[in-house]
Amino acid sequence: PTAREQTSPGVTLTDSLIARRNLPHLVEPLRPESRPTELLSPSTIRLDRENICTIGRIRSLREIHSLYLQQNQIEKIENLGCFPNLRFLSLAGNRIRRVENLQPLQHLRVLDLSHNQIQTLDPDELPRSLRLLDLTGNECTHQHGYRELVVGALPHLLQLDAQPIHGSACEEEEEGGSSSSEDEVEELLSEPSGPFTAGKDFFADLQEELAGRSQRRWRESLKEHQTRLEELEELRERRGLLLPPAPL
């Protein structure tokens, strides 16, 4: 086992753990009078495989946009309101039984809850801002009408369990074959992959798929442009054949 796996059980996600794993240059424990900016320098917190079983109460970290907590022992989603601007949350591979306490995350775009222990799902517990959601590996994906319920509750959803959503509000707002929402998610997933995604290919595959979509849109637009040029040239030739010859 790795050094992280040998950590004593029952670890709680706290300010000090965040600082120790993500800001190693901080030697002294955080003091109550410490300025919040000490924890605001990163926009991403990575605490995968830390044997975390509970999420403690943490001071507000408004500048954190991405939080990686996969492959821990977390049983309950709680105390995440301290990340009000969170856009990317990975809780894959934990022991979560219920989707709850996510409504404060009004800017959340990507949520990975795959491979947990979620038996049933209440779609109303999911933030309506979600663009990408992964619940694969949970029993709730087999409940009757699961996909329809989720899609109906999330009007901006682009992808559910690695399958695209057709006819979403985002697609209807597309102009010129491009989607600002997909570009936003693609930018969000453009962080360099590292140990925090080891053993789980969802985000790597998702990033590759979104990049492929962007390239396909560009190729389709170019092909359409070339087709229109050819049609215009053909129309000019036909018009030339129909015109009477010029007088001598």
PDB file of C-alpha atoms in Angstrom:
ATOM      1  CA  PRO A   1       0.000   0.000   0.000  1.00  0.00           C
ATOM      2  CA  THR A   2       1.035   3.561  -0.595  1.00  0.00           C
ATOM      3  CA  ALA A   3       1.898   6.018   2.154  1.00  0.00           C
ATOM      4  CA  ARG A   4      -1.523   7.632   1.774  1.00  0.00           C
ATOM      5  CA  GLU A   5      -3.284   4.281   2.146  1.00  0.00           C
ATOM      6  CA  GLN A   6      -1.431   3.688   5.421  1.00  0.00           C
ATOM      7  CA  THR A   7      -2.939   6.839   6.911  1.00  0.00           C
ATOM      8  CA  SER A   8      -4.936   6.114  10.076  1.00  0.00           C
ATOM      9  CA  PRO A   9      -8.673   5.653   9.417  1.00  0.00           C
ATOM     10  CA  GLY A  10     -11.222   8.297  10.236  1.00  0.00           C
ATOM     11  CA  VAL A  11      -9.537  11.290   8.599  1.00  0.00           C
ATOM     12  CA  THR A  12     -11.709  14.416   8.451  1.00  0.00           C
ATOM     13  CA  LEU A  13     -11.435  17.012   5.716  1.00  0.00           C
ATOM     14  CA  THR A  14     -10.305  20.187   7.504  1.00  0.00           C
ATOM     15  CA  ASP A  15      -8.564  23.475   6.774  1.00  0.00           C
ATOM     16  CA  SER A  16      -5.271  22.051   8.015  1.00  0.00           C
ATOM     17  CA  LEU A  17      -5.524  19.006   5.750  1.00  0.00           C
ATOM     18  CA  ILE A  18      -6.227  21.243   2.763  1.00  0.00           C
ATOM     19  CA  ALA A  19      -3.227  23.387   3.624  1.00  0.00           C
ATOM     20  CA  ARG A  20      -0.941  20.424   4.251  1.00  0.00           C
ATOM     21  CA  ARG A  21      -1.749  18.641   0.981  1.00  0.00           C
ATOM     22  CA  ASN A  22      -2.273  21.626  -1.320  1.00  0.00           C
ATOM     23  CA  LEU A  23      -0.083  24.333   0.253  1.00  0.00           C
ATOM     24  CA  PRO A  24       2.951  22.446   1.554  1.00  0.00           C
ATOM     25  CA  HIS A  25       4.873  25.676   2.102  1.00  0.00           C
ATOM     26  CA  LEU A  26       2.615  26.492   5.056  1.00  0.00           C
ATOM     27  CA  VAL A  27       4.458  25.072   8.048  1.00  0.00           C
ATOM     28  CA  GLU A  28       2.432  26.481  10.932  1.00  0.00           C
ATOM     29  CA  PRO A  29      -1.195  25.385  11.454  1.00  0.00           C
ATOM     30  CA  LEU A  30      -3.780  27.872  10.316  1.00  0.00           C
ATOM     31  CA  ARG A  31      -4.735  30.346  13.030  1.00  0.00           C
ATOM     32  CA  PRO A  32      -8.244  31.786  13.371  1.00  0.00           C
ATOM     33  CA  GLU A  33      -6.841  35.238  12.735  1.00  0.00           C
ATOM     34  CA  SER A  34      -5.076  34.086   9.563  1.00  0.00           C
ATOM     35  CA  ARG A  35      -6.112  35.916   6.449  1.00  0.00           C
ATOM     36  CA  PRO A  36      -8.406  33.840   4.185  1.00  0.00           C
ATOM     37  CA  THR A  37      -6.111  34.573   1.241  1.00  0.00           C
ATOM     38  CA  GLU A  38      -3.687  31.981   2.629  1.00  0.00           C
ATOM     39  CA  LEU A  39      -6.017  29.303   1.323  1.00  0.00           C
ATOM     40  CA  LEU A  40      -7.205  31.155  -1.743  1.00  0.00           C
ATOM     41  CA  SER A  41      -4.035  30.949  -3.812  1.00  0.00           C
ATOM     42  CA  PRO A  42      -4.952  27.674  -5.559  1.00  0.00           C
ATOM     43  CA  SER A  43      -8.140  27.338  -7.579  1.00  0.00           C
ATOM     44  CA  THR A  44      -8.008  23.540  -7.296  1.00  0.00           C
ATOM     45  CA  ILE A  45      -7.929  21.300  -4.223  1.00  0.00           C
ATOM     46  CA  ARG A  46      -6.811  17.702  -4.682  1.00  0.00           C
ATOM     47  CA  LEU A  47      -7.427  15.329  -1.801  1.00  0.00           C
ATOM     48  CA  ASP A  48      -7.987  11.971  -3.458  1.00  0.00           C
ATOM     49  CA  ARG A  49      -6.902   8.775  -1.673  1.00  0.00           C
ATOM     50  CA  GLU A  50      -6.464  10.504   1.673  1.00  0.00           C
ATOM     51  CA  ASN A  51      -8.622   8.043   3.641  1.00  0.00           C
ATOM     52  CA  ILE A  52     -11.107  10.858   4.293  1.00  0.00           C
ATOM     53  CA  CYS A  53     -14.371   9.623   5.810  1.00  0.00           C
ATOM     54  CA  THR A  54     -16.083  12.905   6.731  1.00  0.00           C
ATOM     55  CA  ILE A  55     -16.123  16.459   5.402  1.00  0.00           C
ATOM     56  CA  GLY A  56     -15.696  18.852   8.311  1.00  0.00           C
ATOM     57  CA  ARG A  57     -16.686  22.470   8.597  1.00  0.00           C
ATOM     58  CA  ILE A  58     -14.250  24.563   6.599  1.00  0.00           C
ATOM     59  CA  ARG A  59     -13.814  28.295   6.280  1.00  0.00           C
ATOM     60  CA  SER A  60     -15.230  29.860   3.132  1.00  0.00           C
ATOM     61  CA  LEU A  61     -12.975  29.303   0.110  1.00  0.00           C
ATOM     62  CA  ARG A  62     -14.629  31.376  -2.577  1.00  0.00           C
ATOM     63  CA  GLU A  63     -11.844  31.080  -5.169  1.00  0.00           C
ATOM     64  CA  ILE A  64     -11.824  27.281  -5.284  1.00  0.00           C
ATOM     65  CA  HIS A  65     -13.313  26.103  -8.585  1.00  0.00           C
ATOM     66  CA  SER A  66     -12.321  22.412  -8.617  1.00  0.00           C
ATOM     67  CA  LEU A  67     -12.401  19.861  -5.795  1.00  0.00           C
ATOM     68  CA  TYR A  68     -11.102  16.304  -6.158  1.00  0.00           C
ATOM     69  CA  LEU A  69     -12.194  13.941  -3.362  1.00  0.00           C
ATOM     70  CA  GLN A  70     -12.390  10.656  -5.231  1.00  0.00           C
ATOM     71  CA  GLN A  71     -11.241   7.298  -3.849  1.00  0.00           C
ATOM     72  CA  ASN A  72     -11.842   8.127  -0.190  1.00  0.00           C
ATOM     73  CA  GLN A  73     -14.282   6.705   2.371  1.00  0.00           C
ATOM     74  CA  ILE A  74     -16.770   9.589   2.452  1.00  0.00           C
ATOM     75  CA  GLU A  75     -20.271   8.439   3.409  1.00  0.00           C
ATOM     76  CA  LYS A  76     -22.153  11.733   3.366  1.00  0.00           C
ATOM     77  CA  ILE A  77     -22.108  14.849   1.191  1.00  0.00           C
ATOM     78  CA  GLU A  78     -21.987  17.761   3.620  1.00  0.00           C
ATOM     79  CA  ASN A  79     -20.346  21.090   4.454  1.00  0.00           C
ATOM     80  CA  LEU A  80     -19.586  21.965   0.843  1.00  0.00           C
ATOM     81  CA  GLY A  81     -21.271  25.355   1.077  1.00  0.00           C
ATOM     82  CA  CYS A  82     -17.861  26.772   1.923  1.00  0.00           C
ATOM     83  CA  PHE A  83     -17.047  26.411  -1.802  1.00  0.00           C
ATOM     84  CA  PRO A  84     -19.765  28.716  -3.215  1.00  0.00           C
ATOM     85  CA  ASN A  85     -18.055  29.097  -6.614  1.00  0.00           C
ATOM     86  CA  LEU A  86     -17.258  25.422  -7.140  1.00  0.00           C
ATOM     87  CA  ARG A  87     -17.634  24.339 -10.765  1.00  0.00           C
ATOM     88  CA  PHE A  88     -16.034  20.878 -10.736  1.00  0.00           C
ATOM     89  CA  LEU A  89     -16.558  18.229  -8.029  1.00  0.00           C
ATOM     90  CA  SER A  90     -15.342  14.637  -8.032  1.00  0.00           C
ATOM     91  CA  LEU A  91     -16.642  12.312  -5.315  1.00  0.00           C
ATOM     92  CA  ALA A  92     -16.184   9.115  -7.288  1.00  0.00           C
ATOM     93  CA  GLY A  93     -15.294   5.890  -5.542  1.00  0.00           C
ATOM     94  CA  ASN A  94     -16.551   6.765  -2.070  1.00  0.00           C
ATOM     95  CA  ARG A  95     -19.304   5.281   0.145  1.00  0.00           C
ATOM     96  CA  ILE A  96     -21.997   7.872  -0.470  1.00  0.00           C
ATOM     97  CA  ARG A  97     -25.528   6.510  -0.150  1.00  0.00           C
ATOM     98  CA  ARG A  98     -27.537   9.624  -0.875  1.00  0.00           C
ATOM     99  CA  VAL A  99     -27.304  12.737  -3.047  1.00  0.00           C
ATOM    100  CA  GLU A 100     -27.876  15.703  -0.732  1.00  0.00           C
ATOM    101  CA  ASN A 101     -26.615  19.128   0.376  1.00  0.00           C
ATOM    102  CA  LEU A 102     -25.508  20.170  -3.115  1.00  0.00           C
ATOM    103  CA  GLN A 103     -27.990  22.989  -3.642  1.00  0.00           C
ATOM    104  CA  PRO A 104     -25.618  25.684  -2.254  1.00  0.00           C
ATOM    105  CA  LEU A 105     -23.296  24.936  -5.198  1.00  0.00           C
ATOM    106  CA  GLN A 106     -25.182  27.109  -7.673  1.00  0.00           C
ATOM    107  CA  HIS A 107     -22.261  27.331 -10.129  1.00  0.00           C
ATOM    108  CA  LEU A 108     -21.452  23.606 -10.249  1.00  0.00           C
ATOM    109  CA  ARG A 109     -20.978  22.388 -13.827  1.00  0.00           C
ATOM    110  CA  VAL A 110     -19.361  18.944 -13.518  1.00  0.00           C
ATOM    111  CA  LEU A 111     -20.283  16.359 -10.866  1.00  0.00           C
ATOM    112  CA  ASP A 112     -18.805  12.860 -10.682  1.00  0.00           C
ATOM    113  CA  LEU A 113     -20.561  10.575  -8.199  1.00  0.00           C
ATOM    114  CA  SER A 114     -19.753   7.347  -9.998  1.00  0.00           C
ATOM    115  CA  HIS A 115     -19.063   4.109  -8.136  1.00  0.00           C
ATOM    116  CA  ASN A 116     -20.702   5.000  -4.846  1.00  0.00           C
ATOM    117  CA  GLN A 117     -23.593   3.284  -3.020  1.00  0.00           C
ATOM    118  CA  ILE A 118     -26.510   5.489  -4.106  1.00  0.00           C
ATOM    119  CA  GLN A 119     -29.622   3.301  -4.145  1.00  0.00           C
ATOM    120  CA  THR A 120     -32.238   5.887  -5.129  1.00  0.00           C
ATOM    121  CA  LEU A 121     -31.915   9.387  -6.534  1.00  0.00           C
ATOM    122  CA  ASP A 122     -33.937  12.522  -5.860  1.00  0.00           C
ATOM    123  CA  PRO A 123     -33.236  14.727  -8.913  1.00  0.00           C
ATOM    124  CA  ASP A 124     -34.330  17.808  -6.969  1.00  0.00           C
ATOM    125  CA  GLU A 125     -31.159  17.457  -4.893  1.00  0.00           C
ATOM    126  CA  LEU A 126     -28.983  18.123  -7.958  1.00  0.00           C
ATOM    127  CA  PRO A 127     -27.931  21.701  -8.807  1.00  0.00           C
ATOM    128  CA  ARG A 128     -29.752  22.896 -11.924  1.00  0.00           C
ATOM    129  CA  SER A 129     -26.501  24.428 -13.185  1.00  0.00           C
ATOM    130  CA  LEU A 130     -25.007  20.995 -13.977  1.00  0.00           C
ATOM    131  CA  ARG A 131     -23.700  20.371 -17.501  1.00  0.00           C
ATOM    132  CA  LEU A 132     -22.070  16.982 -16.951  1.00  0.00           C
ATOM    133  CA  LEU A 133     -23.134  14.312 -14.448  1.00  0.00           C
ATOM    134  CA  ASP A 134     -21.778  10.810 -13.892  1.00  0.00           C
ATOM    135  CA  LEU A 135     -23.633   8.327 -11.676  1.00  0.00           C
ATOM    136  CA  THR A 136     -22.418   5.118 -13.297  1.00  0.00           C
ATOM    137  CA  GLY A 137     -21.780   2.276 -10.903  1.00  0.00           C
ATOM    138  CA  ASN A 138     -24.688   3.251  -8.622  1.00  0.00           C
ATOM    139  CA  GLU A 139     -27.884   1.256  -8.149  1.00  0.00           C
ATOM    140  CA  CYS A 140     -29.961   4.395  -8.756  1.00  0.00           C
ATOM    141  CA  THR A 141     -29.156   4.261 -12.477  1.00  0.00           C
ATOM    142  CA  HIS A 142     -31.439   1.214 -12.717  1.00  0.00           C
ATOM    143  CA  GLN A 143     -34.494   2.819 -11.147  1.00  0.00           C
ATOM    144  CA  HIS A 144     -37.498   3.253 -13.426  1.00  0.00           C
ATOM    145  CA  GLY A 145     -37.350   6.379 -15.571  1.00  0.00           C
ATOM    146  CA  TYR A 146     -33.949   7.351 -14.164  1.00  0.00           C
ATOM    147  CA  ARG A 147     -32.611   9.107 -17.243  1.00  0.00           C
ATOM    148  CA  GLU A 148     -35.864  10.939 -17.980  1.00  0.00           C
ATOM    149  CA  LEU A 149     -36.093  12.157 -14.379  1.00  0.00           C
ATOM    150  CA  VAL A 150     -32.542  13.500 -14.371  1.00  0.00           C
ATOM    151  CA  VAL A 151     -32.800  15.176 -17.764  1.00  0.00           C
ATOM    152  CA  GLY A 152     -36.128  16.717 -16.808  1.00  0.00           C
ATOM    153  CA  ALA A 153     -34.662  18.181 -13.626  1.00  0.00           C
ATOM    154  CA  LEU A 154     -31.485  19.561 -15.228  1.00  0.00           C
ATOM    155  CA  PRO A 155     -32.333  21.808 -18.203  1.00  0.00           C
ATOM    156  CA  HIS A 156     -28.697  22.632 -19.018  1.00  0.00           C
ATOM    157  CA  LEU A 157     -27.342  19.072 -18.875  1.00  0.00           C
ATOM    158  CA  LEU A 158     -25.130  18.151 -21.832  1.00  0.00           C
ATOM    159  CA  GLN A 159     -24.002  14.695 -20.793  1.00  0.00           C
ATOM    160  CA  LEU A 160     -25.286  12.022 -18.392  1.00  0.00           C
ATOM    161  CA  ASP A 161     -23.194   8.951 -17.604  1.00  0.00           C
ATOM    162  CA  ALA A 162     -20.942   9.632 -20.627  1.00  0.00           C
ATOM    163  CA  GLN A 163     -23.967   9.760 -22.960  1.00  0.00           C
ATOM    164  CA  PRO A 164     -24.857  13.051 -24.696  1.00  0.00           C
ATOM    165  CA  ILE A 165     -28.188  14.721 -24.017  1.00  0.00           C
ATOM    166  CA  HIS A 166     -30.002  15.650 -27.233  1.00  0.00           C
ATOM    167  CA  GLY A 167     -32.434  18.540 -27.316  1.00  0.00           C
ATOM    168  CA  SER A 168     -31.055  20.210 -24.182  1.00  0.00           C
ATOM    169  CA  ALA A 169     -31.519  23.924 -23.577  1.00  0.00           C
ATOM    170  CA  CYS A 170     -27.829  24.428 -24.323  1.00  0.00           C
ATOM    171  CA  GLU A 171     -28.149  22.769 -27.724  1.00  0.00           C
ATOM    172  CA  GLU A 172     -31.169  24.898 -28.552  1.00  0.00           C
ATOM    173  CA  GLU A 173     -29.148  28.021 -27.799  1.00  0.00           C
ATOM    174  CA  GLU A 174     -26.308  27.000 -30.108  1.00  0.00           C
ATOM    175  CA  GLU A 175     -25.532  29.284 -33.010  1.00  0.00           C
ATOM    176  CA  GLY A 176     -23.221  28.590 -35.924  1.00  0.00           C
ATOM    177  CA  GLY A 177     -22.567  25.014 -34.790  1.00  0.00           C
ATOM    178  CA  SER A 178     -20.752  25.945 -31.581  1.00  0.00           C
ATOM    179  CA  SER A 179     -21.763  25.636 -27.943  1.00  0.00           C
ATOM    180  CA  SER A 180     -20.485  28.078 -25.358  1.00  0.00           C
ATOM    181  CA  SER A 181     -21.522  25.667 -22.610  1.00  0.00           C
ATOM    182  CA  GLU A 182     -19.416  22.849 -24.045  1.00  0.00           C
ATOM    183  CA  ASP A 183     -16.504  25.242 -24.468  1.00  0.00           C
ATOM    184  CA  GLU A 184     -16.896  26.251 -20.827  1.00  0.00           C
ATOM    185  CA  VAL A 185     -16.838  22.647 -19.636  1.00  0.00           C
ATOM    186  CA  GLU A 186     -13.958  21.821 -21.954  1.00  0.00           C
ATOM    187  CA  GLU A 187     -11.971  24.683 -20.443  1.00  0.00           C
ATOM    188  CA  LEU A 188     -12.858  23.465 -16.963  1.00  0.00           C
ATOM    189  CA  LEU A 189     -11.558  19.979 -17.743  1.00  0.00           C
ATOM    190  CA  SER A 190      -8.346  21.249 -19.311  1.00  0.00           C
ATOM    191  CA  GLU A 191      -6.345  21.025 -16.081  1.00  0.00           C
ATOM    192  CA  PRO A 192      -3.374  18.682 -16.352  1.00  0.00           C
ATOM    193  CA  SER A 193      -4.228  15.139 -15.347  1.00  0.00           C
ATOM    194  CA  GLY A 194      -2.129  13.659 -12.578  1.00  0.00           C
ATOM    195  CA  PRO A 195      -2.207  11.122  -9.764  1.00  0.00           C
ATOM    196  CA  PHE A 196      -5.672  12.306  -8.748  1.00  0.00           C
ATOM    197  CA  THR A 197      -7.156  10.628 -11.823  1.00  0.00           C
ATOM    198  CA  ALA A 198      -5.069   7.466 -11.674  1.00  0.00           C
ATOM    199  CA  GLY A 199      -7.158   4.349 -11.994  1.00  0.00           C
ATOM    200  CA  LYS A 200     -10.194   6.238 -13.268  1.00  0.00           C
ATOM    201  CA  ASP A 201     -10.510   7.212 -16.925  1.00  0.00           C
ATOM    202  CA  PHE A 202     -13.828   9.085 -16.858  1.00  0.00           C
ATOM    203  CA  PHE A 203     -12.444  12.618 -16.923  1.00  0.00           C
ATOM    204  CA  ALA A 204      -9.651  11.775 -19.372  1.00  0.00           C
ATOM    205  CA  ASP A 205     -12.167  10.170 -21.722  1.00  0.00           C
ATOM    206  CA  LEU A 206     -14.573  13.062 -21.240  1.00  0.00           C
ATOM    207  CA  GLN A 207     -11.934  15.656 -22.039  1.00  0.00           C
ATOM    208  CA  GLU A 208     -10.900  13.700 -25.139  1.00  0.00           C
ATOM    209  CA  GLU A 209     -14.521  13.413 -26.269  1.00  0.00           C
ATOM    210  CA  LEU A 210     -15.196  17.112 -25.825  1.00  0.00           C
ATOM    211  CA  ALA A 211     -12.010  17.986 -27.691  1.00  0.00           C
ATOM    212  CA  GLY A 212     -13.114  15.627 -30.457  1.00  0.00           C
ATOM    213  CA  ARG A 213     -16.499  17.332 -30.607  1.00  0.00           C
ATOM    214  CA  SER A 214     -14.844  20.711 -30.985  1.00  0.00           C
ATOM    215  CA  GLN A 215     -12.697  19.431 -33.837  1.00  0.00           C
ATOM    216  CA  ARG A 216     -15.715  17.807 -35.507  1.00  0.00           C
ATOM    217  CA  ARG A 217     -17.668  21.054 -35.303  1.00  0.00           C
ATOM    218  CA  TRP A 218     -14.766  22.888 -36.950  1.00  0.00           C
ATOM    219  CA  ARG A 219     -14.466  20.282 -39.724  1.00  0.00           C
ATOM    220  CA  GLU A 220     -18.227  20.294 -40.314  1.00  0.00           C
ATOM    221  CA  SER A 221     -18.271  24.092 -40.545  1.00  0.00           C
ATOM    222  CA  LEU A 222     -15.379  24.041 -43.024  1.00  0.00           C
ATOM    223  CA  LYS A 223     -17.043  21.329 -45.088  1.00  0.00           C
ATOM    224  CA  GLU A 224     -20.309  23.272 -45.136  1.00  0.00           C
ATOM    225  CA  HIS A 225     -18.472  26.408 -46.224  1.00  0.00           C
ATOM    226  CA  GLN A 226     -16.736  24.538 -49.074  1.00  0.00           C
ATOM    227  CA  THR A 227     -20.042  22.993 -50.162  1.00  0.00           C
ATOM    228  CA  ARG A 228     -21.664  26.420 -50.338  1.00  0.00           C
ATOM    229  CA  LEU A 229     -18.771  27.749 -52.418  1.00  0.00           C
ATOM    230  CA  GLU A 230     -19.147  24.841 -54.833  1.00  0.00           C
ATOM    231  CA  GLU A 231     -22.907  25.395 -55.069  1.00  0.00           C
ATOM    232  CA  LEU A 232     -22.349  29.081 -55.735  1.00  0.00           C
ATOM    233  CA  GLU A 233     -19.832  28.313 -58.478  1.00  0.00           C
ATOM    234  CA  GLU A 234     -22.218  25.808 -60.054  1.00  0.00           C
ATOM    235  CA  LEU A 235     -25.017  28.371 -59.932  1.00  0.00           C
ATOM    236  CA  ARG A 236     -22.816  30.919 -61.707  1.00  0.00           C
ATOM    237  CA  GLU A 237     -21.975  28.417 -64.435  1.00  0.00           C
ATOM    238  CA  ARG A 238     -25.651  27.583 -64.993  1.00  0.00           C
ATOM    239  CA  ARG A 239     -26.523  31.258 -65.096  1.00  0.00           C
ATOM    240  CA  GLY A 240     -23.861  31.784 -67.721  1.00  0.00           C
ATOM    241  CA  LEU A 241     -25.370  29.034 -69.885  1.00  0.00           C
ATOM    242  CA  LEU A 242     -28.844  30.570 -69.637  1.00  0.00           C
ATOM    243  CA  LEU A 243     -27.841  34.102 -70.518  1.00  0.00           C
ATOM    244  CA  PRO A 244     -28.141  35.057 -74.211  1.00  0.00           C
ATOM    245  CA  PRO A 245     -24.885  35.547 -76.049  1.00  0.00           C
ATOM    246  CA  ALA A 246     -23.503  39.044 -75.931  1.00  0.00           C
ATOM    247  CA  PRO A 247     -24.183  41.125 -79.117  1.00  0.00           C
ATOM    248  CA  LEU A 248     -21.312  41.483 -81.579  1.00  0.00           C
TER     249      LEU A 248
END
